[in-house]
Amino acid sequence: MSTLFDKIWDKHVVKSIEGGPSVLYIDKHFIHEVTSPQAFDGLRKRGIPVHNVKQVVATADHNVPTIDQHLPIKEALSKMQVQKLVDNCAEFGIELYGLGHPYQGIVHVIGPELGVTQPGMTMVCGDSHTSTHGAFGSIAFGIGTSEVEMVLATQCLLQSKPKQMRITIDGELHKGVTSKDIILYIISKISASGATGYFVEYAGSAIRALSMEARMTICNMSIEMGARGGLIAPDETTINYVKGRKFAPQGADWDKAVNYWNTLRTDDDAKFDVEINIKAEDIEPMVTYGTNPGMGISVNENIPSEKSIDEKEKPSFLKSLQYMGFEPGEKIKGHKVDYVFIGSCTNARIEDLRAVASFVKGKKKSDDVEVWIVPGSKQVEAQAKEEGIDKILEAAGFQLRQPGCSACLGMNEDKIPAGKYCISTSNRNFEGRQGAGARTLLASPLTAAAAAITGVISDVREMI
Amino acid sequence: MSKPLNIVKSRFVPIAIENIDTDQIIPARFLKATTREGFGKNLFRDWRYNNDNELEPKADFPLNNPNFSGEILVAGKNFGCGSSREHAAWAVDDYGFRVVVSSFFADIFKNNAQNNGVLPVTVSEEFLQKIFALGNEATLTVNLEAQTITIDATGEQAKFDINNYKKTCLLNGYDDIDYLLSIKNEIKEFEKN
């Protein structure tokens, strides 16, 4: 009678407060430079240590430059914040995969690739895209800095159990349609707030057929429909991915872990508060036209007309289109782009780079666009070079940069200029997200690569 | 410890826009500070000023409208969506708001606000629209103990939900962390299993 979520949750409840939240035990805690300094200050003020440094993984990602990483960071405040993380980790005894370390990278890329992320765990980070780790069948969600302090101090959080939603996607995806299109399609159907208050389990044959990295892309964007997190039951794909990674269990511990992981699935008679069913065949390559991730359409659709929008939502809709420089009812295909950004915790893993390289091999980018490819980690970067992906990208005129959050969030040096259009594989198209005045169109790596070649929004299926 | 909160009677600042994300509340370029103070001056920075310049306020943005003031911010559905940055709650608090009213809040923002002594009050869409329709002289009274919000001029009142634990914390200015530290032995016991 239990869902996968119930099974993991129940195992981690230390105690429940009557009429209030539960004390939830957290197995792994990821930290980065932006949302941790005030939490460490809190510990210092209270004069208390970190509860267990072995359960904390630290890296620098949001503020780091993606070229010339061997040189000092130019921006003074960014430099200070990254240095603060170095100092705090040293003072409290936390191992840091900082700039220059072979494991450095975007926190949600390195956790899985190091085998820190495992099925059945509870995991948090001061970053809303922590939902990424749910792809392994774990409860993973983003928290604020006060909560970062709580987890550092006690390894626990006070949490109310969320409602549960299951989204089942059955069938086969069309060629050229990726897991990014699945999640953009889902959010476009249920809106940017459609799953607020819920934890989402993704199920169905189309999900089972996905690789681990493709599953991470889906869980990553759960927060973009308001969900606390998303998760996918572990299966053979999951177990094969984790096996042999640096922090994966070894020997007898491995066998024991696999036996447990195999029990982690929703019972047939378990009930969800909401069930949504989607046919994989209905999904086409997607692109967003507005300023929240729910404002997405197929590349072949027109932007909604004014009369199709609810009266009450019209002011927000028109404000959004005005920011984007689009007209209601306008066709999106063929619209010019200025920048192409392939990166972020959503789509900067080796499979994303492989897909892009295999598509652009022998092609040249349009003269009118600038293309930034930013690997998610040092390990992804090294792997890309080993496979010769860097050469293919260079030959196409794409710039392969160094690992970091880069142009996803307008915080480091990589920003899109005001008024410019950027087709981006990241997760948010909010106003100013990629830089003040920047206009973001979210899409899959393949759709972004297609636009890099043609210089306009294109249907990648016509090019493969 | 945050400031205890019970009754707030005040005028309000209305921002009748839906899906206000935390990147609007406090843009990422202001997240480089390593303390909790001083975020209020950059609250809604890019909606408040032209060309990122404090000398060029956008006259039509409610925070720049001298007719609007008070300790209560009233905003459209799905307030605080997006990034988990607690800096958004710090900015709202530092600017001087004690209460945010909306018909729907994103989860993480709601937690972050409560952890900083800022009360998120969820009302029906209908009640929210009634508030937006009020004149700028109108005041609201939020009573946490009674869990009510009242339009003072008409006496129209709505109840709001909050769990008992969080209510006690806000009324007294308690932090979750004090509670968690007080049960550390139970946590250590749990870890043995």
XYZ file of C-alpha atoms in Angstrom:
657
model
C 0.000 0.000 0.000
C 3.047 2.304 0.004
C 4.537 4.472 -2.680
C 8.253 4.562 -3.355
C 8.249 7.983 -1.704
C 6.489 6.642 1.437
C 9.025 3.834 1.790
C 12.036 6.155 1.723
C 10.349 8.857 3.821
C 9.193 6.472 6.565
C 12.678 5.035 6.917
C 14.104 8.511 7.577
C 11.643 9.916 10.119
C 13.453 10.384 13.439
C 10.254 11.539 15.147
C 7.026 13.348 14.381
C 5.802 16.487 16.130
C 2.095 16.394 16.878
C 0.173 18.784 14.626
C 3.449 19.756 13.017
C 6.225 18.529 10.784
C 8.430 15.422 11.042
C 12.099 15.393 11.893
C 13.573 13.965 8.702
C 17.072 12.477 8.686
C 19.249 13.539 5.741
C 21.813 11.085 4.344
C 23.769 13.385 2.037
C 24.155 17.134 1.979
C 25.668 18.983 -0.994
C 26.917 22.523 -0.451
C 28.218 25.253 -2.756
C 29.570 28.766 -2.327
C 26.356 30.806 -2.746
C 23.949 29.394 -0.169
C 26.375 28.218 2.525
C 28.373 31.188 3.959
C 25.553 32.467 6.212
C 24.927 28.892 7.414
C 28.569 28.492 8.500
C 28.333 31.881 10.235
C 25.366 30.504 12.161
C 27.412 27.527 13.360
C 30.224 29.844 14.432
C 27.812 32.079 16.340
C 26.448 29.081 18.190
C 29.920 27.632 18.639
C 28.934 24.217 17.277
C 30.654 21.851 14.805
C 29.302 20.142 11.683
C 27.381 17.041 12.801
C 29.157 14.654 10.413
C 31.558 15.991 7.784
C 31.498 12.649 5.937
C 27.908 13.316 4.886
C 28.729 16.671 3.285
C 29.990 17.109 -0.287
C 31.245 20.566 -1.300
C 32.059 22.144 -4.647
C 32.231 25.608 -6.255
C 30.013 26.033 -9.290
C 27.714 29.098 -9.428
C 30.391 31.811 -9.386
C 33.233 30.209 -11.262
C 34.425 31.497 -14.632
C 34.318 29.011 -17.516
C 37.461 30.172 -19.248
C 40.968 30.437 -17.778
C 39.997 28.736 -14.548
C 43.656 28.533 -13.578
C 43.743 32.335 -13.196
C 42.309 34.185 -10.170
C 38.567 34.968 -10.451
C 38.276 38.502 -11.830
C 35.064 39.585 -10.126
C 35.966 40.554 -6.541
C 32.725 39.445 -4.841
C 32.657 36.116 -6.691
C 36.257 35.533 -5.751
C 35.517 36.304 -2.116
C 32.526 33.972 -2.009
C 34.482 31.081 -3.534
C 37.341 31.767 -1.091
C 34.858 31.810 1.789
C 33.819 28.266 0.856
C 37.476 27.187 0.846
C 37.978 28.738 4.300
C 34.750 27.351 5.750
C 35.467 23.827 4.494
C 38.977 23.981 5.947
C 37.742 25.312 9.299
C 34.963 22.747 9.681
C 36.863 19.810 8.132
C 34.744 19.255 5.004
C 36.358 17.838 1.854
C 36.008 20.346 -0.980
C 36.045 19.618 -4.706
C 36.903 23.218 -5.491
C 38.302 24.992 -8.528
C 41.186 23.020 -9.999
C 40.117 19.734 -8.378
C 39.524 16.876 -10.867
C 36.046 16.290 -9.359
C 34.930 19.948 -9.474
C 31.706 20.690 -11.320
C 28.030 21.536 -11.019
C 26.865 20.032 -7.755
C 24.051 18.047 -9.402
C 26.404 16.634 -12.000
C 29.190 15.540 -9.654
C 26.971 13.844 -7.044
C 25.739 11.178 -9.453
C 29.002 10.781 -11.354
C 30.946 10.169 -8.122
C 28.398 7.611 -6.908
C 27.506 9.777 -3.890
C 23.910 9.756 -5.138
C 22.323 6.362 -4.514
C 18.817 4.890 -4.426
C 16.829 5.112 -1.190
C 18.684 8.129 0.191
C 17.484 11.487 1.445
C 19.563 14.270 -0.056
C 19.414 18.048 0.151
C 21.301 21.097 -1.093
C 20.768 24.839 -0.922
C 19.696 24.744 -4.543
C 16.265 23.999 -5.961
C 17.598 21.692 -8.683
C 18.588 19.155 -6.054
C 15.508 17.336 -7.367
C 17.911 15.987 -10.042
C 19.115 13.235 -7.684
C 15.592 11.813 -7.472
C 16.345 10.063 -10.783
C 18.062 7.376 -8.680
C 14.975 6.689 -6.571
C 15.924 8.980 -3.722
C 14.145 11.821 -1.949
C 16.110 14.884 -2.980
C 15.029 18.499 -2.680
C 16.279 22.063 -2.457
C 16.414 24.013 0.794
C 17.131 27.539 2.018
C 20.213 28.670 3.894
C 18.617 28.436 7.368
C 17.913 24.806 6.520
C 21.495 24.331 5.276
C 22.558 25.403 8.763
C 20.125 22.918 10.354
C 21.470 20.021 8.298
C 25.085 20.992 8.949
C 24.329 21.177 12.680
C 22.081 18.150 13.131
C 21.835 16.193 9.847
C 18.063 16.713 10.146
C 15.286 18.958 8.868
C 11.737 19.648 9.979
C 9.504 18.739 7.060
C 5.805 18.217 6.496
C 5.067 15.241 4.290
C 4.057 16.515 0.845
C 1.145 15.210 -1.226
C 2.029 12.791 -3.990
C 1.522 12.832 -7.735
C 2.372 10.183 -10.316
C 3.037 11.106 -13.922
C 3.038 8.074 -16.192
C 4.461 8.370 -19.684
C 3.878 5.319 -21.829
C 4.831 4.636 -25.422
C 7.800 5.457 -27.593
C 9.357 8.842 -28.198
C 9.687 10.091 -31.767
C 13.179 10.415 -33.169
C 14.737 13.756 -32.209
C 12.543 14.016 -29.098
C 14.483 13.849 -25.824
C 13.825 13.710 -22.103
C 14.116 17.518 -22.015
C 11.141 17.672 -24.369
C 9.212 15.302 -22.071
C 9.643 17.552 -19.050
C 9.014 20.803 -20.968
C 5.843 19.170 -22.357
C 4.678 18.125 -18.882
C 5.266 21.604 -17.422
C 3.491 23.238 -20.368
C 0.460 21.046 -19.637
C 0.260 21.468 -15.856
C 1.815 24.968 -15.514
C 4.688 26.386 -13.475
C 2.692 25.882 -10.275
C 0.816 22.689 -11.188
C 2.755 20.426 -8.838
C 3.333 22.807 -5.915
C 2.890 20.931 -2.660
C 3.561 17.578 -4.327
C 6.388 15.129 -4.701
C 6.202 13.549 -8.165
C 6.975 9.984 -9.186
C 7.663 9.557 -12.900
C 6.713 6.147 -14.250
C 5.770 4.318 -17.429
C 7.515 2.599 -20.318
C 8.903 5.814 -21.814
C 10.636 6.614 -18.517
C 11.963 3.062 -18.078
C 13.516 3.267 -21.561
C 15.552 6.375 -20.638
C 19.212 6.374 -19.607
C 20.140 7.635 -16.129
C 21.337 10.948 -17.513
C 18.073 11.475 -19.410
C 16.122 10.654 -16.227
C 18.167 13.255 -14.332
C 17.062 15.934 -16.828
C 13.419 15.139 -16.048
C 13.778 15.062 -12.260
C 15.927 18.212 -12.399
C 13.044 20.300 -13.714
C 10.405 18.969 -11.282
C 10.815 22.208 -9.333
C 9.811 24.182 -12.440
C 6.223 22.996 -11.998
C 6.473 23.757 -8.289
C 7.096 20.181 -7.075
C 9.328 19.718 -4.043
C 11.049 16.991 -6.023
C 10.624 14.155 -8.476
C 11.759 10.568 -8.354
C 11.994 7.452 -10.489
C 12.092 3.911 -9.100
C 15.551 2.338 -9.377
C 15.940 -0.487 -11.895
C 18.726 -2.249 -13.753
C 19.643 0.982 -15.555
C 20.115 2.686 -12.179
C 22.114 -0.125 -10.633
C 24.393 -0.439 -13.673
C 25.034 3.303 -13.562
C 25.995 3.384 -9.879
C 28.148 0.235 -9.994
C 31.883 0.872 -9.724
C 31.652 4.609 -9.096
C 33.992 6.128 -6.539
C 31.608 6.255 -3.572
C 29.396 3.314 -4.575
C 29.268 0.428 -2.090
C 31.808 -2.348 -2.735
C 31.869 -6.159 -2.313
C 29.358 -7.560 0.182
C 28.038 -4.046 0.874
C 27.204 -3.739 -2.807
C 25.160 -6.959 -2.835
C 23.305 -5.883 0.280
C 22.613 -2.463 -1.209
C 21.305 -3.916 -4.473
C 18.967 -6.240 -2.587
C 17.549 -3.240 -0.757
C 17.337 -1.070 -3.871
C 15.329 -3.787 -5.590
C 12.589 -3.349 -2.973
C 12.284 0.357 -3.742
C 9.198 0.575 -5.878
C 5.620 1.715 -5.497
C 3.247 -1.084 -4.507
C 0.588 -1.930 -7.098
C -2.242 -0.902 -4.779
C -0.644 2.359 -3.560
C -2.711 5.521 -3.992
C -1.529 8.897 -5.264
C -3.313 12.188 -4.625
C -3.098 12.953 -8.349
C -2.405 10.732 -11.382
C -1.497 12.121 -14.812
C -1.074 9.997 -17.936
C 0.801 11.101 -21.020
C 1.427 9.396 -24.366
C 5.058 9.647 -25.454
C 3.910 9.836 -29.097
C 2.179 13.174 -28.413
C 5.456 14.877 -27.507
C 7.329 16.940 -30.105
C 10.535 18.972 -29.763
C 9.623 21.790 -27.366
C 10.668 25.390 -26.910
C 9.507 28.067 -24.460
C 8.281 31.473 -25.629
C 7.616 33.238 -22.314
C 9.135 33.989 -18.947
C 8.257 30.917 -16.927
C 8.980 27.294 -17.826
C 5.257 26.523 -18.153
C 5.101 28.752 -21.238
C 6.248 26.089 -23.682
C 5.025 24.900 -27.101
C 6.115 22.491 -29.802
C 8.558 24.144 -32.222
C 5.827 23.826 -34.851
C 3.106 25.535 -32.841
C 2.269 29.217 -32.704
C 2.540 31.298 -29.534
C -0.953 31.340 -27.968
C -3.265 34.098 -29.192
C -4.520 36.724 -26.773
C -8.082 35.432 -26.873
C -7.011 31.927 -25.820
C -5.714 33.285 -22.481
C -7.864 33.517 -19.371
C -8.845 37.141 -18.647
C -7.212 37.135 -15.207
C -3.933 35.759 -16.565
C -3.782 38.158 -19.502
C -1.713 40.923 -17.813
C 1.031 38.441 -16.835
C 0.903 36.823 -20.309
C 1.223 40.147 -22.142
C 3.949 41.396 -19.785
C 5.855 38.218 -20.512
C 5.518 38.517 -24.299
C 6.476 42.170 -24.186
C 9.677 41.240 -22.338
C 10.406 38.538 -24.912
C 9.640 40.820 -27.865
C 7.057 38.349 -29.230
C 3.532 38.900 -30.528
C 0.598 36.730 -29.424
C -0.238 34.155 -32.092
C 3.184 34.490 -33.741
C 4.991 31.462 -35.178
C 8.095 30.549 -33.183
C 9.868 28.419 -35.778
C 12.181 30.548 -37.885
C 12.668 33.164 -35.183
C 16.276 34.255 -34.991
C 18.548 33.512 -32.036
C 21.772 35.313 -31.050
C 23.250 32.914 -28.503
C 23.173 29.163 -27.944
C 23.957 27.882 -24.465
C 24.366 24.143 -23.967
C 25.091 23.459 -20.324
C 23.665 23.627 -16.742
C 22.640 20.962 -14.239
C 19.802 20.080 -16.623
C 21.823 19.212 -19.744
C 25.611 19.290 -19.341
C 26.385 15.594 -18.981
C 28.461 13.504 -21.342
C 25.402 12.097 -23.162
C 24.227 15.642 -23.891
C 27.627 16.514 -25.357
C 27.695 13.268 -27.338
C 24.234 13.959 -28.784
C 25.269 17.467 -29.790
C 28.578 16.291 -31.283
C 26.970 13.535 -33.281
C 24.410 15.993 -34.687
C 26.855 18.785 -35.588
C 29.637 16.597 -36.950
C 30.518 17.986 -40.373
C 28.216 21.010 -39.962
C 29.126 24.664 -39.294
C 27.435 27.091 -36.963
C 25.580 30.070 -38.373
C 27.780 33.198 -38.553
C 25.180 35.150 -36.598
C 25.223 33.126 -33.414
C 27.641 32.628 -30.563
C 27.675 29.093 -29.180
C 28.829 28.176 -25.676
C 29.123 24.546 -24.654
C 29.793 24.241 -20.941
C 30.471 20.753 -19.564
C 28.910 19.967 -16.191
C 32.110 18.816 -14.512
C 35.845 18.297 -14.887
C 35.117 14.617 -15.445
C 32.645 15.363 -18.248
C 35.185 17.743 -19.786
C 37.942 15.105 -19.628
C 35.664 12.437 -21.105
C 34.607 14.756 -23.943
C 38.258 15.357 -24.814
C 39.058 11.660 -24.653
C 36.273 10.941 -27.134
C 37.355 13.743 -29.487
C 34.081 15.611 -28.918
C 36.050 18.824 -28.340
C 37.495 18.616 -31.859
C 34.078 18.082 -33.460
C 32.610 21.031 -31.586
C 35.549 23.280 -32.438
C 35.306 22.360 -36.108
C 31.649 23.428 -36.030
C 32.633 26.776 -34.504
C 31.270 25.915 -31.051
C 33.222 27.042 -28.005
C 33.877 24.312 -25.426
C 34.357 26.063 -22.111
C 35.239 24.864 -18.589
C 32.797 23.451 -16.006
C 30.370 25.574 -13.994
C 26.802 26.857 -13.863
C 27.810 29.434 -16.481
C 25.049 31.273 -18.379
C 22.222 29.478 -16.596
C 21.821 32.171 -13.970
C 23.490 35.509 -14.721
C 25.739 35.402 -11.690
C 29.215 34.667 -13.029
C 30.981 36.233 -16.024
C 28.850 34.349 -18.590
C 25.855 36.568 -19.262
C 23.612 37.105 -22.259
C 23.384 40.821 -23.228
C 20.100 42.721 -22.803
C 17.599 42.174 -25.600
C 19.450 39.217 -27.121
C 17.774 35.854 -27.721
C 19.438 32.782 -26.248
C 18.253 29.252 -26.916
C 19.342 27.470 -23.804
C 19.381 23.928 -22.440
C 19.096 25.272 -18.890
C 15.981 25.222 -16.732
C 14.661 28.761 -16.278
C 13.484 31.433 -18.696
C 12.625 34.002 -16.020
C 13.147 37.678 -16.819
C 16.833 38.504 -16.468
C 17.753 34.945 -15.567
C 20.679 34.834 -18.015
C 21.567 38.490 -17.492
C 19.527 41.703 -17.118
C 17.247 42.013 -20.167
C 18.320 38.675 -21.693
C 15.623 36.645 -23.491
C 15.762 32.911 -22.888
C 14.169 30.127 -24.934
C 14.456 26.759 -23.187
C 14.975 23.693 -25.341
C 16.741 20.334 -25.595
C 20.429 20.074 -26.543
C 19.420 18.804 -30.003
C 16.990 21.666 -30.631
C 19.598 24.139 -29.352
C 22.254 22.605 -31.627
C 19.877 22.804 -34.602
C 19.389 26.541 -33.939
C 23.162 26.954 -33.688
C 23.509 25.638 -37.244
C 20.583 27.503 -38.841
C 20.636 30.644 -36.683
C 16.874 30.333 -36.156
C 14.473 28.169 -34.117
C 14.297 24.923 -36.101
C 12.698 21.493 -35.986
C 15.686 19.208 -35.437
C 13.729 16.299 -36.938
C 14.031 17.895 -40.374
C 17.815 17.857 -40.019
C 18.500 14.285 -38.899
C 15.782 33.891 16.962
C 13.735 36.061 14.655
C 11.361 38.866 15.657
C 8.145 37.516 17.239
C 5.042 38.261 15.176
C 1.373 38.304 16.070
C -0.802 41.207 14.902
C 0.192 43.360 11.930
C -2.135 46.221 11.029
C -0.827 48.186 8.102
C -1.324 49.581 4.628
C -0.027 47.317 1.893
C 1.953 47.274 -1.341
C 0.123 45.448 -4.166
C 2.014 43.698 -6.979
C -0.751 42.132 -9.051
C 1.501 39.838 -11.074
C 1.372 36.034 -11.075
C 4.307 33.631 -10.873
C 6.743 36.125 -9.349
C 9.946 34.091 -9.139
C 12.817 34.583 -6.734
C 15.062 35.807 -9.583
C 12.763 38.874 -9.747
C 12.629 39.257 -5.975
C 16.432 39.299 -5.832
C 18.460 38.825 -9.047
C 21.381 36.364 -8.917
C 24.044 39.038 -9.213
C 23.159 40.160 -5.680
C 23.679 36.725 -4.153
C 27.403 37.203 -3.704
C 27.132 38.648 -0.210
C 28.254 36.410 2.630
C 26.022 37.965 5.311
C 22.231 38.151 5.651
C 21.944 41.933 5.785
C 21.330 44.635 3.216
C 19.272 42.759 0.594
C 16.240 45.079 0.936
C 17.731 47.807 -1.229
C 17.886 45.365 -4.139
C 14.404 43.879 -3.641
C 12.757 43.606 -7.108
C 15.816 45.444 -8.437
C 15.153 45.013 -12.163
C 11.446 45.839 -11.886
C 12.204 48.832 -9.714
C 14.871 50.661 -11.700
C 15.723 51.358 -15.323
C 19.259 50.539 -16.440
C 20.095 49.074 -13.019
C 20.279 52.658 -11.759
C 18.776 53.800 -8.464
C 18.492 57.316 -9.923
C 16.099 55.995 -12.585
C 13.149 54.447 -10.722
C 10.334 52.987 -12.843
C 7.415 55.201 -11.844
C 4.752 52.547 -12.480
C 6.269 49.933 -10.168
C 4.349 49.808 -6.848
C 7.467 50.010 -4.637
C 8.247 53.368 -6.271
C 4.719 54.667 -5.872
C 4.585 56.917 -2.777
C 0.888 56.100 -2.415
C 1.759 52.547 -1.470
C 3.529 51.650 1.748
C 3.300 49.389 4.762
C 4.495 46.142 6.252
C 2.313 43.912 4.054
C 3.183 42.855 0.506
C 0.285 41.524 -1.579
C 1.198 39.578 -4.728
C -0.370 37.385 -7.423
C -0.633 33.594 -7.468
C 2.468 31.370 -7.108
C 4.644 33.919 -5.352
C 8.291 32.956 -4.778
C 8.598 30.191 -7.371
C 11.927 29.138 -8.838
C 15.275 29.258 -7.093
C 15.550 28.212 -3.428
C 17.615 31.310 -2.568
C 16.756 32.386 0.973
C 18.108 35.784 -0.066
C 14.593 36.418 -1.453
C 13.081 36.085 2.024
C 15.946 38.154 3.491
C 15.248 40.907 0.929
C 11.499 40.936 1.685
C 12.263 41.090 5.425
C 15.057 43.650 5.144
C 12.845 45.947 3.060
C 10.431 46.004 5.995
C 7.659 43.566 5.081
C 6.434 41.322 7.901
C 3.639 39.624 5.954
C 3.233 38.483 2.337
C -0.293 37.777 1.086
C -0.974 35.709 -2.034
C -3.442 33.109 -3.292
C -0.607 30.575 -3.609
C 3.015 30.320 -2.484
C 5.875 28.223 -3.798
C 6.955 25.728 -1.116
C 10.587 26.691 -0.611
C 9.873 30.414 -0.385
C 7.161 29.719 2.173
C 9.607 27.768 4.375
C 12.321 30.370 3.954
C 9.950 33.208 4.886
C 8.756 31.413 8.009
C 12.347 30.660 9.006
C 12.984 34.414 8.979
C 9.932 35.583 10.874
C 8.026 36.646 7.741
C 4.454 35.332 7.615
C 3.099 34.017 4.298
C -0.711 34.324 4.312
C -2.593 32.278 1.713
C -6.057 33.584 0.814
C -8.561 32.587 -1.879
C -8.157 34.086 -5.338
C -11.421 35.927 -4.748
C -10.201 37.529 -1.504
C -6.904 38.426 -3.158
C -8.728 40.224 -5.978
C -10.782 42.118 -3.370
C -7.554 43.376 -1.795
C -6.153 44.415 -5.175
C -9.343 46.383 -5.816
C -8.958 48.432 -2.598
C -7.707 52.001 -2.627
C -4.210 52.842 -1.478
C -5.410 54.269 1.840
C -6.888 50.927 2.879
C -5.358 48.914 5.700
C -5.332 45.214 6.463
C -5.065 43.504 9.824
C -3.326 40.151 10.002
C -3.822 38.255 13.254
C -1.601 35.192 13.501
C -3.027 33.954 16.809
C -6.559 33.996 15.348
C -5.321 33.052 11.846
C -7.361 35.803 10.223
C -6.817 38.593 7.729
C -9.267 41.492 7.735
C -9.967 44.343 5.329
C -10.335 47.029 7.985
C -12.670 49.375 6.084
C -15.345 46.737 5.421
C -14.630 44.182 8.125
C -14.445 41.424 5.496
C -12.366 38.638 6.940
C -10.699 35.430 5.731
C -9.147 32.599 7.743
C -5.742 31.244 6.772
C -3.996 27.948 7.505
C -0.666 27.445 9.222
C 0.547 24.381 11.047
C 0.628 24.657 14.820
C 4.337 24.126 15.140
C 5.192 26.945 12.691
C 2.616 29.195 14.328
C 4.240 28.747 17.735
C 7.677 29.439 16.221
C 6.501 32.679 14.571
C 4.559 33.906 17.602
C 7.633 33.445 19.774
C 10.438 34.014 17.266
C 11.762 30.454 17.706
C 14.028 28.781 15.124
C 13.796 25.170 13.930
C 17.477 24.807 14.653
C 16.988 25.399 18.396
C 14.485 22.568 18.431
C 16.708 20.212 16.388
C 19.700 20.878 18.630
C 17.535 20.077 21.653
C 16.836 16.542 20.324
C 20.403 15.743 19.299
C 20.472 12.657 21.516
C 17.453 11.235 19.730
C 19.147 11.936 16.381
C 22.287 10.091 17.524
C 20.141 7.187 18.711
C 18.433 7.100 15.277
C 21.842 6.989 13.569
C 22.798 3.810 15.448
C 20.088 1.867 13.623
